[in-house]
Short mmCIF file of N, CA and C in Angstrom, two decimals:
data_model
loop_
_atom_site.label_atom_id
_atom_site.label_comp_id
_atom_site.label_asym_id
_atom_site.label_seq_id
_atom_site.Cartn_x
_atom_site.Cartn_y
_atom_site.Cartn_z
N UNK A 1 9.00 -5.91 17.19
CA UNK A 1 8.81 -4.52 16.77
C UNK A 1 7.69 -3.92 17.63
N UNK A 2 7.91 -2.55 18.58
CA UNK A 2 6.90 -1.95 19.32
C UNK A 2 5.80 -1.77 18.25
N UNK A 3 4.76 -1.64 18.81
CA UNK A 3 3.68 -1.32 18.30
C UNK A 3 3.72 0.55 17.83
N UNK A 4 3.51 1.09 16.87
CA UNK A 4 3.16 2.24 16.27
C UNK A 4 2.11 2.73 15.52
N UNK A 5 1.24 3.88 16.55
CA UNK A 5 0.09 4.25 15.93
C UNK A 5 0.43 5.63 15.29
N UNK A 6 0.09 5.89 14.08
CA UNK A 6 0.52 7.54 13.23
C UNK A 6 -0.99 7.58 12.38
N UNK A 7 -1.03 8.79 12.24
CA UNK A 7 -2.22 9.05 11.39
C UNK A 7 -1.58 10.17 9.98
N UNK A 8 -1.99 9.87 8.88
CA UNK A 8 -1.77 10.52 7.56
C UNK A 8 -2.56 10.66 6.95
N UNK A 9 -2.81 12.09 6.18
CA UNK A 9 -4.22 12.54 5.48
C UNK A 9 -4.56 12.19 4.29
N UNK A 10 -5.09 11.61 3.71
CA UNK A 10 -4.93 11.61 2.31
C UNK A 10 -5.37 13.00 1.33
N UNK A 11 -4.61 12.89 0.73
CA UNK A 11 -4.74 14.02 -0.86
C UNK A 11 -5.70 14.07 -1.30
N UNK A 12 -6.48 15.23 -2.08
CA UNK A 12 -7.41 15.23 -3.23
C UNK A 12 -6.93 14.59 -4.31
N UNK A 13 -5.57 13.83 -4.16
CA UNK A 13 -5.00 12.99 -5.54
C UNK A 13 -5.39 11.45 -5.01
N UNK A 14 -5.78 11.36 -3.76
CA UNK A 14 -5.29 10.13 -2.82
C UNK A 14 -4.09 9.58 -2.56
N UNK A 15 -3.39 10.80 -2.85
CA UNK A 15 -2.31 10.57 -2.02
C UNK A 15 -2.00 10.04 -0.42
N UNK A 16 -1.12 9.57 0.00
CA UNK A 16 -0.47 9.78 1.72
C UNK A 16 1.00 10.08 1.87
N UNK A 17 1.14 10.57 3.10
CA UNK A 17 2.88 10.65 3.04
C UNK A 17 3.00 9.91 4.37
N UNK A 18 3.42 8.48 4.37
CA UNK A 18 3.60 7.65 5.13
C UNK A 18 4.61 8.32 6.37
N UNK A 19 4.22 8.37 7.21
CA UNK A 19 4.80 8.61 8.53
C UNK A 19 6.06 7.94 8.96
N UNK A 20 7.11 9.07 9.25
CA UNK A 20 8.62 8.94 9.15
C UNK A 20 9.05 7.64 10.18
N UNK A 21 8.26 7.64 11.22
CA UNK A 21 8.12 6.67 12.20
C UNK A 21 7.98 5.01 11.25
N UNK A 22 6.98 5.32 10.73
CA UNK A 22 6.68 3.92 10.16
C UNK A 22 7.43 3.69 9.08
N UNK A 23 8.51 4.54 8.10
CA UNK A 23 8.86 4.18 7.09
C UNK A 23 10.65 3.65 8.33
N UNK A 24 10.61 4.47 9.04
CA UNK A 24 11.74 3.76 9.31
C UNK A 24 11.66 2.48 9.95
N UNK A 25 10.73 1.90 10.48
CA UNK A 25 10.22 0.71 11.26
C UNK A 25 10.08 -0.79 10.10
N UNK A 26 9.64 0.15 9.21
CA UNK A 26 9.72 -1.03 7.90
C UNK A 26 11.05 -0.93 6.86
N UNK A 27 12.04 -0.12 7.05
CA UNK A 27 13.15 0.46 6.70
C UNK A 27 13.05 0.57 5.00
N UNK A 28 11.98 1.44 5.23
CA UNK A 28 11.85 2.12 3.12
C UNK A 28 12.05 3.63 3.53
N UNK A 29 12.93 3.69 2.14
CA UNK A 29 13.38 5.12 1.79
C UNK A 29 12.91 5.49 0.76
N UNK A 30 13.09 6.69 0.17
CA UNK A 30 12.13 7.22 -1.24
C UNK A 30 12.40 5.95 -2.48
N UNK A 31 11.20 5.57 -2.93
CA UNK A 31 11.35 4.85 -3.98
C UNK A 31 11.37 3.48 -3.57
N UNK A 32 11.12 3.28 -2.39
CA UNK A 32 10.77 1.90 -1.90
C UNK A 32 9.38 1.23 -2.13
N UNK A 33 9.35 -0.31 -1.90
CA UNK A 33 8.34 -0.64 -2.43
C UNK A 33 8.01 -1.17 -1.32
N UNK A 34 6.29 -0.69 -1.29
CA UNK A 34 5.34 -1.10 -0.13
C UNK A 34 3.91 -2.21 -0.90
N UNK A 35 3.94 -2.64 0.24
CA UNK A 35 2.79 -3.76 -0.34
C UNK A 35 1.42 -3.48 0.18
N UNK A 36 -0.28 -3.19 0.02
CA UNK A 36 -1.28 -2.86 0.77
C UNK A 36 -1.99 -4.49 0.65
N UNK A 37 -2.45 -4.64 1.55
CA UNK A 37 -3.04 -6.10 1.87
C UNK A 37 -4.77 -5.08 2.48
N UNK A 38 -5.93 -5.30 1.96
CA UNK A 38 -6.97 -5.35 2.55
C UNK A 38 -7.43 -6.18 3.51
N UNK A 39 -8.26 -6.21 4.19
CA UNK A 39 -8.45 -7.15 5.43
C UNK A 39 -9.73 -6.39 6.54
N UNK A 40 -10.91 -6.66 5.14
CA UNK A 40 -11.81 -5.86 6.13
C UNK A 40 -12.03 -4.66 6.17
N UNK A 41 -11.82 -3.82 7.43
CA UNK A 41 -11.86 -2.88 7.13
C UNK A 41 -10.42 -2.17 7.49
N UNK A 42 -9.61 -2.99 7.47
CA UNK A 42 -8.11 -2.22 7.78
C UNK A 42 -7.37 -2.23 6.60
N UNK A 43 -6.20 -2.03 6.90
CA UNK A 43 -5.36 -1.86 5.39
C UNK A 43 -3.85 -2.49 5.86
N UNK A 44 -3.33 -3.21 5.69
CA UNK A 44 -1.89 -3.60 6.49
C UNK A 44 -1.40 -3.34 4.96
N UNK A 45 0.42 -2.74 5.80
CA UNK A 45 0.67 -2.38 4.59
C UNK A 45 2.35 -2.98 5.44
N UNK A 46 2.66 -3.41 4.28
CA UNK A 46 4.05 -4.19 4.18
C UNK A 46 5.40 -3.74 3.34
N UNK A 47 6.80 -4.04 3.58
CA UNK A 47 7.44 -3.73 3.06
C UNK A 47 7.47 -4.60 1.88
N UNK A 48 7.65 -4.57 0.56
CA UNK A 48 7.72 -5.53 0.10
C UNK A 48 8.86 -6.17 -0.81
N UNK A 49 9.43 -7.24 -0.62
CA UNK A 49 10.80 -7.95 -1.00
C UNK A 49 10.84 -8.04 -2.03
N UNK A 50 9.61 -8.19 -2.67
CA UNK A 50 9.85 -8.64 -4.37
C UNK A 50 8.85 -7.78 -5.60
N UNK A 51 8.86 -8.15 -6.68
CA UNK A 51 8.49 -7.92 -7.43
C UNK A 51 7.41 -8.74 -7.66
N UNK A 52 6.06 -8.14 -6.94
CA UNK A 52 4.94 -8.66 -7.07
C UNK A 52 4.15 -7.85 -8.22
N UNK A 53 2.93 -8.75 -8.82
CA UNK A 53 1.94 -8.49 -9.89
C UNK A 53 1.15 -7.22 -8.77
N UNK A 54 1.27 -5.84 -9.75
CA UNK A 54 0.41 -4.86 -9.30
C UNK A 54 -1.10 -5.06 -9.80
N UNK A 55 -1.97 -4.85 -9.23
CA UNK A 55 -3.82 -5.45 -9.46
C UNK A 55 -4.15 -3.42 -10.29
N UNK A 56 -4.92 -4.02 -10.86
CA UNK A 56 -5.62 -2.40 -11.77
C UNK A 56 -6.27 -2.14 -10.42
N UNK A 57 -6.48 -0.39 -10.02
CA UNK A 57 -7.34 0.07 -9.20
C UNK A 57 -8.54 0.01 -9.28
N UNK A 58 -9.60 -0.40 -8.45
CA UNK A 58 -11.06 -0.71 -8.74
C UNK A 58 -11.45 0.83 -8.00
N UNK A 59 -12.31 1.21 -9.38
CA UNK A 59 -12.69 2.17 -8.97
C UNK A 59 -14.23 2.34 -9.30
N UNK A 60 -14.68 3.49 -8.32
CA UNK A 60 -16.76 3.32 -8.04
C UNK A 60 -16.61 4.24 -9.35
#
């Protein structure tokens, strides 16, 4: 898979609207499920196959 750099703003909700490039590269359509992996200070974010345990949001 080429490498793809996109940038997306986040919301006053914290929202994003994942970049059309990257949703087709990981092949999710509306209502697909994505996975966020921390790692520092990056964020990898994955398509995800299954039905994984969602974590409560930690919030300041």
């Amino acid at each position: 898979m080429p490498a793809i750099h996109a940038v997306a703003t986040l919301t006053s909700k914290g929202r994003i609207a994942l970049p059309k490039r990257i949703r087709q590269a990981l092949g999710v359509d509306a209502g697909g499920k994505l996975a966020f992996d921390l790692r520092g200070s990056e964020v990898v974010v994955t398509r995800s196959m299954s039905n994984t345990r969602t974590l409560p949001s930690a919030r300041s």
